[in-house]
PDB file of C-alpha atoms in Angstrom:
ATOM      1  CA  UNK A   1      20.329 -20.356  36.419  1.00 91.00           C
ATOM      2  CA  UNK A   2      21.352 -18.547  33.258  1.00 86.00           C
ATOM      3  CA  UNK A   3      21.921 -14.826  33.484  1.00 93.00           C
ATOM      4  CA  UNK A   4      22.069 -12.371  30.605  1.00 96.00           C
ATOM      5  CA  UNK A   5      22.572  -8.790  31.715  1.00 96.00           C
ATOM      6  CA  UNK A   6      22.651  -5.705  29.524  1.00 95.00           C
ATOM      7  CA  UNK A   7      23.960  -2.326  30.557  1.00 95.00           C
ATOM      8  CA  UNK A   8      24.810   1.008  29.035  1.00 95.00           C
ATOM      9  CA  UNK A   9      21.516   2.372  27.779  1.00 92.00           C
ATOM     10  CA  UNK A  10      20.418   5.947  28.260  1.00 97.00           C
ATOM     11  CA  UNK A  11      19.494   9.239  26.653  1.00 97.00           C
ATOM     12  CA  UNK A  12      21.673  10.686  23.922  1.00 98.00           C
ATOM     13  CA  UNK A  13      21.297  13.492  21.424  1.00 98.00           C
ATOM     14  CA  UNK A  14      21.073  12.791  17.694  1.00 98.00           C
ATOM     15  CA  UNK A  15      24.528  12.275  16.271  1.00 98.00           C
ATOM     16  CA  UNK A  16      25.849  11.083  19.588  1.00 98.00           C
ATOM     17  CA  UNK A  17      27.317   7.763  20.661  1.00 98.00           C
ATOM     18  CA  UNK A  18      26.444   5.116  23.185  1.00 98.00           C
ATOM     19  CA  UNK A  19      27.905   1.751  24.087  1.00 98.00           C
ATOM     20  CA  UNK A  20      25.993  -1.275  25.298  1.00 98.00           C
ATOM     21  CA  UNK A  21      27.409  -4.270  27.138  1.00 98.00           C
ATOM     22  CA  UNK A  22      26.038  -7.760  27.614  1.00 97.00           C
ATOM     23  CA  UNK A  23      27.408 -10.270  30.077  1.00 96.00           C
ATOM     24  CA  UNK A  24      26.369 -13.868  30.610  1.00 95.00           C
ATOM     25  CA  UNK A  25      27.258 -16.747  32.858  1.00 93.00           C
ATOM     26  CA  UNK A  26      26.555 -19.382  30.201  1.00 90.00           C
ATOM     27  CA  UNK A  27      29.288 -21.920  29.711  1.00 87.00           C
ATOM     28  CA  UNK A  28      31.155 -22.523  26.454  1.00 88.00           C
ATOM     29  CA  UNK A  29      30.929 -18.816  25.719  1.00 89.00           C
ATOM     30  CA  UNK A  30      33.385 -19.022  22.863  1.00 90.00           C
ATOM     31  CA  UNK A  31      30.901 -21.018  20.743  1.00 90.00           C
ATOM     32  CA  UNK A  32      27.859 -18.894  21.514  1.00 94.00           C
ATOM     33  CA  UNK A  33      26.332 -16.408  19.111  1.00 96.00           C
ATOM     34  CA  UNK A  34      25.702 -13.053  20.725  1.00 97.00           C
ATOM     35  CA  UNK A  35      22.953 -10.937  19.258  1.00 97.00           C
ATOM     36  CA  UNK A  36      21.613  -7.460  19.844  1.00 98.00           C
ATOM     37  CA  UNK A  37      17.952  -6.921  19.075  1.00 98.00           C
ATOM     38  CA  UNK A  38      15.740  -3.899  19.537  1.00 98.00           C
ATOM     39  CA  UNK A  39      12.064  -3.208  19.858  1.00 98.00           C
ATOM     40  CA  UNK A  40      10.534   0.209  19.372  1.00 96.00           C
ATOM     41  CA  UNK A  41       7.013   1.020  20.589  1.00 92.00           C
ATOM     42  CA  UNK A  42       4.430  -0.517  18.308  1.00 94.00           C
ATOM     43  CA  UNK A  43       7.008  -2.427  16.300  1.00 96.00           C
ATOM     44  CA  UNK A  44       8.278  -5.961  16.214  1.00 97.00           C
ATOM     45  CA  UNK A  45      11.585  -6.917  17.751  1.00 97.00           C
ATOM     46  CA  UNK A  46      14.314  -6.849  15.120  1.00 97.00           C
ATOM     47  CA  UNK A  47      17.871  -8.071  14.897  1.00 98.00           C
ATOM     48  CA  UNK A  48      20.361  -5.219  15.037  1.00 98.00           C
ATOM     49  CA  UNK A  49      23.636  -7.139  14.937  1.00 98.00           C
ATOM     50  CA  UNK A  50      25.056 -10.505  15.844  1.00 98.00           C
ATOM     51  CA  UNK A  51      28.469 -12.081  16.200  1.00 97.00           C
ATOM     52  CA  UNK A  52      29.247 -15.786  16.172  1.00 95.00           C
ATOM     53  CA  UNK A  53      31.812 -17.553  18.278  1.00 93.00           C
ATOM     54  CA  UNK A  54      34.125 -17.402  15.296  1.00 93.00           C
ATOM     55  CA  UNK A  55      33.699 -13.654  14.970  1.00 94.00           C
ATOM     56  CA  UNK A  56      31.385 -13.527  11.958  1.00 97.00           C
ATOM     57  CA  UNK A  57      29.162 -10.460  12.167  1.00 98.00           C
ATOM     58  CA  UNK A  58      25.794  -9.561  10.728  1.00 97.00           C
ATOM     59  CA  UNK A  59      24.175  -6.134  10.768  1.00 98.00           C
ATOM     60  CA  UNK A  60      20.778  -4.892   9.790  1.00 97.00           C
ATOM     61  CA  UNK A  61      21.059  -2.422   6.904  1.00 97.00           C
ATOM     62  CA  UNK A  62      19.912   0.596   8.868  1.00 97.00           C
ATOM     63  CA  UNK A  63      22.898   0.448  11.236  1.00 98.00           C
ATOM     64  CA  UNK A  64      25.652  -0.460   8.784  1.00 97.00           C
ATOM     65  CA  UNK A  65      28.601   1.858   9.174  1.00 97.00           C
ATOM     66  CA  UNK A  66      27.273   3.271  12.429  1.00 98.00           C
ATOM     67  CA  UNK A  67      27.123   0.336  14.854  1.00 98.00           C
ATOM     68  CA  UNK A  68      29.850  -2.148  15.710  1.00 98.00           C
ATOM     69  CA  UNK A  69      29.356  -5.415  17.544  1.00 98.00           C
ATOM     70  CA  UNK A  70      32.255  -7.087  19.305  1.00 97.00           C
ATOM     71  CA  UNK A  71      32.931  -9.703  21.941  1.00 97.00           C
ATOM     72  CA  UNK A  72      35.494 -10.521  24.598  1.00 96.00           C
ATOM     73  CA  UNK A  73      35.657 -14.251  25.247  1.00 94.00           C
ATOM     74  CA  UNK A  74      37.830 -13.700  28.319  1.00 94.00           C
ATOM     75  CA  UNK A  75      35.001 -11.753  29.954  1.00 95.00           C
ATOM     76  CA  UNK A  76      31.982 -13.666  28.606  1.00 95.00           C
ATOM     77  CA  UNK A  77      30.761 -10.390  27.213  1.00 96.00           C
ATOM     78  CA  UNK A  78      29.598  -8.747  24.030  1.00 97.00           C
ATOM     79  CA  UNK A  79      29.348  -5.115  23.141  1.00 98.00           C
ATOM     80  CA  UNK A  80      27.480  -2.835  20.776  1.00 98.00           C
ATOM     81  CA  UNK A  81      29.089   0.503  19.979  1.00 98.00           C
ATOM     82  CA  UNK A  82      26.536   2.857  18.487  1.00 98.00           C
ATOM     83  CA  UNK A  83      27.687   6.001  16.702  1.00 98.00           C
ATOM     84  CA  UNK A  84      25.853   8.670  14.730  1.00 98.00           C
ATOM     85  CA  UNK A  85      22.674   7.793  16.555  1.00 98.00           C
ATOM     86  CA  UNK A  86      19.344   8.796  15.067  1.00 98.00           C
ATOM     87  CA  UNK A  87      15.923   9.252  16.670  1.00 97.00           C
ATOM     88  CA  UNK A  88      14.770   6.124  14.849  1.00 97.00           C
ATOM     89  CA  UNK A  89      17.329   4.126  16.844  1.00 98.00           C
ATOM     90  CA  UNK A  90      15.217   4.732  19.935  1.00 98.00           C
ATOM     91  CA  UNK A  91      14.123   1.372  21.320  1.00 98.00           C
ATOM     92  CA  UNK A  92      14.628  -1.152  24.051  1.00 98.00           C
ATOM     93  CA  UNK A  93      17.756  -3.100  23.182  1.00 98.00           C
ATOM     94  CA  UNK A  94      17.950  -6.758  24.127  1.00 98.00           C
ATOM     95  CA  UNK A  95      20.887  -9.117  24.224  1.00 98.00           C
ATOM     96  CA  UNK A  96      20.402 -12.698  23.089  1.00 97.00           C
ATOM     97  CA  UNK A  97      22.781 -15.556  23.813  1.00 97.00           C
ATOM     98  CA  UNK A  98      22.402 -18.669  21.695  1.00 96.00           C
ATOM     99  CA  UNK A  99      24.369 -21.802  20.984  1.00 93.00           C
ATOM    100  CA  UNK A 100      24.575 -23.175  17.426  1.00 88.00           C
ATOM    101  CA  UNK A 101      22.134 -25.941  18.316  1.00 90.00           C
ATOM    102  CA  UNK A 102      19.472 -23.687  19.869  1.00 91.00           C
ATOM    103  CA  UNK A 103      16.604 -21.869  18.190  1.00 88.00           C
ATOM    104  CA  UNK A 104      15.879 -19.314  20.904  1.00 90.00           C
ATOM    105  CA  UNK A 105      18.652 -19.060  23.477  1.00 94.00           C
ATOM    106  CA  UNK A 106      18.472 -16.725  26.476  1.00 96.00           C
ATOM    107  CA  UNK A 107      17.386 -13.115  26.612  1.00 97.00           C
ATOM    108  CA  UNK A 108      18.388 -10.240  28.804  1.00 96.00           C
ATOM    109  CA  UNK A 109      15.922  -7.887  30.415  1.00 96.00           C
ATOM    110  CA  UNK A 110      16.561  -5.090  27.931  1.00 96.00           C
ATOM    111  CA  UNK A 111      17.996  -1.620  28.206  1.00 97.00           C
ATOM    112  CA  UNK A 112      16.363   1.567  26.959  1.00 97.00           C
ATOM    113  CA  UNK A 113      18.107   3.701  24.378  1.00 98.00           C
ATOM    114  CA  UNK A 114      16.534   7.064  23.654  1.00 98.00           C
ATOM    115  CA  UNK A 115      17.854   9.373  20.962  1.00 98.00           C
ATOM    116  CA  UNK A 116      16.343  12.797  21.330  1.00 96.00           C
ATOM    117  CA  UNK A 117      17.281  16.450  21.446  1.00 95.00           C
TER     118      UNK A 117
END
């Protein structure tokens, strides 16, 4: 059974920082694309950032310069460092694990990030 587990969410004040982690037990981790998505109430789920097995990264415009995605192939894990957080970053953040030949991949259960004073 495939597991994708996020951790690190919580409540933070505007301008603060938070780090998310995603771990998986999927094999061939070094070829998997790791993605962070988020879904705010009443909105569609959107891609925040992704990183391929080769280290290529993609970010949505609203987080450029503030968020950093990374991965550690020795730990089968990916990370999302979020700085200068804004109230509009409030959402449930989901980790997605996908191989190059998959359309959907596997999802984690999500972790809540709330940015509020």
